[in-house]
PDB file of C-alpha atoms in Angstrom:
ATOM      1  CA  MET A   1    -234.720  54.341-167.058  1.00  0.00           C
ATOM      2  CA  LYS A   2    -233.047  57.025-165.940  1.00  0.00           C
ATOM      3  CA  ASP A   3    -234.131  59.978-163.556  1.00  0.00           C
ATOM      4  CA  TYR A   4    -232.238  63.777-164.589  1.00  0.00           C
ATOM      5  CA  LYS A   5    -231.853  66.183-162.604  1.00  0.00           C
ATOM      6  CA  ALA A   6    -230.226  70.503-163.426  1.00  0.00           C
ATOM      7  CA  TYR A   7    -230.934  73.584-162.694  1.00  0.00           C
ATOM      8  CA  PHE A   8    -230.797  76.967-164.913  1.00  0.00           C
ATOM      9  CA  ILE A   9    -230.397  80.173-164.416  1.00  0.00           C
ATOM     10  CA  ILE A  10    -233.304  82.602-166.041  1.00  0.00           C
ATOM     11  CA  PRO A  11    -232.919  85.872-166.153  1.00  0.00           C
ATOM     12  CA  ALA A  12    -236.334  86.515-165.550  1.00  0.00           C
ATOM     13  CA  SER A  13    -238.708  86.702-162.455  1.00  0.00           C
ATOM     14  CA  PRO A  14    -240.149  83.025-161.710  1.00  0.00           C
ATOM     15  CA  SER A  15    -243.358  84.792-162.412  1.00  0.00           C
ATOM     16  CA  GLN A  16    -242.133  85.460-165.524  1.00  0.00           C
ATOM     17  CA  VAL A  17    -240.674  82.198-166.227  1.00  0.00           C
ATOM     18  CA  TYR A  18    -243.987  80.720-165.008  1.00  0.00           C
ATOM     19  CA  LEU A  19    -246.160  82.047-167.663  1.00  0.00           C
ATOM     20  CA  ALA A  20    -243.707  81.884-170.156  1.00  0.00           C
ATOM     21  CA  LEU A  21    -243.997  77.794-169.431  1.00  0.00           C
ATOM     22  CA  THR A  22    -248.123  77.910-168.742  1.00  0.00           C
ATOM     23  CA  VAL A  23    -249.525  80.051-170.916  1.00  0.00           C
ATOM     24  CA  GLU A  24    -249.823  79.248-174.918  1.00  0.00           C
ATOM     25  CA  THR A  25    -248.854  82.504-176.594  1.00  0.00           C
ATOM     26  CA  THR A  26    -246.047  83.262-174.616  1.00  0.00           C
ATOM     27  CA  ILE A  27    -244.693  79.278-175.596  1.00  0.00           C
ATOM     28  CA  HIS A  28    -245.397  80.347-178.624  1.00  0.00           C
ATOM     29  CA  LEU A  29    -243.000  83.642-178.323  1.00  0.00           C
ATOM     30  CA  TRP A  30    -239.757  81.551-176.901  1.00  0.00           C
ATOM     31  CA  THR A  31    -240.120  78.072-179.095  1.00  0.00           C
ATOM     32  CA  GLY A  32    -241.181  79.637-182.457  1.00  0.00           C
ATOM     33  CA  GLU A  33    -243.283  76.563-182.437  1.00  0.00           C
ATOM     34  CA  GLU A  34    -247.262  75.633-181.850  1.00  0.00           C
ATOM     35  CA  ALA A  35    -247.790  74.780-178.152  1.00  0.00           C
ATOM     36  CA  GLN A  36    -251.169  73.314-176.449  1.00  0.00           C
ATOM     37  CA  MET A  37    -251.533  73.940-172.851  1.00  0.00           C
ATOM     38  CA  GLU A  38    -254.093  74.774-169.954  1.00  0.00           C
ATOM     39  CA  ALA A  39    -252.322  75.822-166.603  1.00  0.00           C
ATOM     40  CA  VAL A  40    -255.654  73.123-165.117  1.00  0.00           C
ATOM     41  CA  PRO A  41    -254.478  69.402-163.739  1.00  0.00           C
ATOM     42  CA  ASP A  42    -255.524  66.844-165.888  1.00  0.00           C
ATOM     43  CA  THR A  43    -255.397  68.438-168.945  1.00  0.00           C
ATOM     44  CA  GLU A  44    -253.061  67.550-172.029  1.00  0.00           C
ATOM     45  CA  PHE A  45    -250.546  69.840-173.420  1.00  0.00           C
ATOM     46  CA  SER A  46    -248.395  70.069-176.154  1.00  0.00           C
ATOM     47  CA  MET A  47    -244.851  72.049-177.117  1.00  0.00           C
ATOM     48  CA  TRP A  48    -242.483  72.501-180.394  1.00  0.00           C
ATOM     49  CA  GLY A  49    -245.087  71.279-181.965  1.00  0.00           C
ATOM     50  CA  GLY A  50    -245.705  68.020-180.109  1.00  0.00           C
ATOM     51  CA  SER A  51    -242.310  66.654-179.569  1.00  0.00           C
ATOM     52  CA  ILE A  52    -242.959  67.246-176.072  1.00  0.00           C
ATOM     53  CA  ALA A  53    -246.543  66.488-175.053  1.00  0.00           C
ATOM     54  CA  GLY A  54    -248.127  65.068-172.363  1.00  0.00           C
ATOM     55  CA  LYS A  55    -250.600  65.449-169.057  1.00  0.00           C
ATOM     56  CA  ASN A  56    -250.242  68.382-166.472  1.00  0.00           C
ATOM     57  CA  LEU A  57    -250.152  66.992-162.737  1.00  0.00           C
ATOM     58  CA  ALA A  58    -250.090  69.770-160.841  1.00  0.00           C
ATOM     59  CA  PHE A  59    -249.899  73.615-160.778  1.00  0.00           C
ATOM     60  CA  GLU A  60    -248.496  76.327-158.068  1.00  0.00           C
ATOM     61  CA  PRO A  61    -248.697  79.479-159.354  1.00  0.00           C
ATOM     62  CA  ASP A  62    -245.252  81.237-159.958  1.00  0.00           C
ATOM     63  CA  ARG A  63    -243.571  78.390-158.190  1.00  0.00           C
ATOM     64  CA  LYS A  64    -243.959  74.673-159.586  1.00  0.00           C
ATOM     65  CA  ILE A  65    -245.553  72.826-162.352  1.00  0.00           C
ATOM     66  CA  VAL A  66    -245.750  69.313-162.483  1.00  0.00           C
ATOM     67  CA  GLN A  67    -246.358  66.983-165.697  1.00  0.00           C
ATOM     68  CA  GLU A  68    -246.218  63.424-167.473  1.00  0.00           C
ATOM     69  CA  TRP A  69    -243.727  62.929-170.212  1.00  0.00           C
ATOM     70  CA  TYR A  70    -244.966  60.421-173.080  1.00  0.00           C
ATOM     71  CA  PHE A  71    -242.676  57.991-174.401  1.00  0.00           C
ATOM     72  CA  GLY A  72    -244.566  55.716-176.868  1.00  0.00           C
ATOM     73  CA  ASP A  73    -245.477  52.907-175.431  1.00  0.00           C
ATOM     74  CA  GLU A  74    -243.821  52.965-171.939  1.00  0.00           C
ATOM     75  CA  THR A  75    -245.160  51.295-168.924  1.00  0.00           C
ATOM     76  CA  GLU A  76    -244.120  53.914-165.813  1.00  0.00           C
ATOM     77  CA  GLN A  77    -244.531  57.539-165.941  1.00  0.00           C
ATOM     78  CA  SER A  78    -242.029  60.198-166.666  1.00  0.00           C
ATOM     79  CA  ILE A  79    -242.383  62.632-164.938  1.00  0.00           C
ATOM     80  CA  VAL A  80    -240.822  66.209-164.969  1.00  0.00           C
ATOM     81  CA  THR A  81    -241.377  68.798-161.923  1.00  0.00           C
ATOM     82  CA  ILE A  82    -240.143  72.282-162.791  1.00  0.00           C
ATOM     83  CA  LYS A  83    -239.393  74.579-159.565  1.00  0.00           C
ATOM     84  CA  LEU A  84    -238.888  78.169-159.599  1.00  0.00           C
ATOM     85  CA  HIS A  85    -237.016  80.000-156.618  1.00  0.00           C
ATOM     86  CA  GLU A  86    -235.937  83.516-156.178  1.00  0.00           C
ATOM     87  CA  HIS A  87    -232.316  84.283-157.735  1.00  0.00           C
ATOM     88  CA  LYS A  88    -230.219  87.096-157.635  1.00  0.00           C
ATOM     89  CA  GLN A  89    -230.407  86.904-161.564  1.00  0.00           C
ATOM     90  CA  GLY A  90    -233.633  86.191-161.957  1.00  0.00           C
ATOM     91  CA  THR A  91    -235.063  82.400-161.400  1.00  0.00           C
ATOM     92  CA  SER A  92    -233.524  79.469-160.932  1.00  0.00           C
ATOM     93  CA  MET A  93    -235.204  76.830-162.607  1.00  0.00           C
ATOM     94  CA  GLU A  94    -235.121  73.500-161.119  1.00  0.00           C
ATOM     95  CA  VAL A  95    -235.975  70.597-163.297  1.00  0.00           C
ATOM     96  CA  ARG A  96    -236.239  66.983-162.457  1.00  0.00           C
ATOM     97  CA  GLN A  97    -237.357  64.081-164.822  1.00  0.00           C
ATOM     98  CA  SER A  98    -237.997  60.582-163.877  1.00  0.00           C
ATOM     99  CA  ASN A  99    -238.482  57.474-166.010  1.00  0.00           C
ATOM    100  CA  ILE A 100    -236.418  58.052-168.937  1.00  0.00           C
ATOM    101  CA  PRO A 101    -236.072  55.806-171.386  1.00  0.00           C
ATOM    102  CA  ASP A 102    -232.615  54.859-171.497  1.00  0.00           C
ATOM    103  CA  GLU A 103    -232.366  54.906-174.908  1.00  0.00           C
ATOM    104  CA  ALA A 104    -233.679  58.334-174.751  1.00  0.00           C
ATOM    105  CA  TYR A 105    -231.292  59.725-172.084  1.00  0.00           C
ATOM    106  CA  ASP A 106    -229.123  60.929-174.153  1.00  0.00           C
ATOM    107  CA  ASP A 107    -231.343  63.072-176.135  1.00  0.00           C
ATOM    108  CA  ILE A 108    -233.686  64.469-173.423  1.00  0.00           C
ATOM    109  CA  VAL A 109    -230.372  65.917-171.386  1.00  0.00           C
ATOM    110  CA  ASP A 110    -229.584  67.536-174.733  1.00  0.00           C
ATOM    111  CA  GLY A 111    -232.917  68.660-175.152  1.00  0.00           C
ATOM    112  CA  TRP A 112    -233.360  70.104-171.881  1.00  0.00           C
ATOM    113  CA  GLN A 113    -229.614  72.152-172.253  1.00  0.00           C
ATOM    114  CA  ASN A 114    -229.150  72.904-175.629  1.00  0.00           C
ATOM    115  CA  THR A 115    -233.286  73.650-176.399  1.00  0.00           C
ATOM    116  CA  TYR A 116    -235.665  74.151-173.575  1.00  0.00           C
ATOM    117  CA  ALA A 117    -233.403  75.796-171.479  1.00  0.00           C
ATOM    118  CA  ALA A 118    -231.541  77.839-174.223  1.00  0.00           C
ATOM    119  CA  ALA A 119    -234.742  78.943-176.030  1.00  0.00           C
ATOM    120  CA  LEU A 120    -236.115  79.927-172.095  1.00  0.00           C
ATOM    121  CA  ILE A 121    -233.060  82.112-171.311  1.00  0.00           C
ATOM    122  CA  ASP A 122    -232.674  83.593-174.808  1.00  0.00           C
ATOM    123  CA  PHE A 123    -236.094  84.802-174.532  1.00  0.00           C
ATOM    124  CA  TYR A 124    -235.456  86.554-171.457  1.00  0.00           C
ATOM    125  CA  MET A 125    -231.855  88.451-172.676  1.00  0.00           C
ATOM    126  CA  GLU A 126    -233.662  89.859-175.911  1.00  0.00           C
TER     127      GLU A 126
END
């Protein structure tokens, strides 16, 4: 199992980024895919047409999202923590993901960098 940490600069305020990550209709706008999301702990979510699915664990409006991402039959939970920090160019989005299965690590890193963060950045650059 591996861990991943990265920072992405999103050209929008922390409150805008938070809404983009927690409101179904906004998630659909920046991903182009159906989403199921409710900013309530202990609810399940899915994004990117089900490619990302899991359970919401905690929310701090405009500041922090904690989720468990499912990986098939893995026994250890993969926990994703997204922290939003004000930045002179908008928001610094800090991403931490723990317990990524070794065989999925490269795909997860690529997904964070070239799909998830890239789509969010593009959404606010338009």
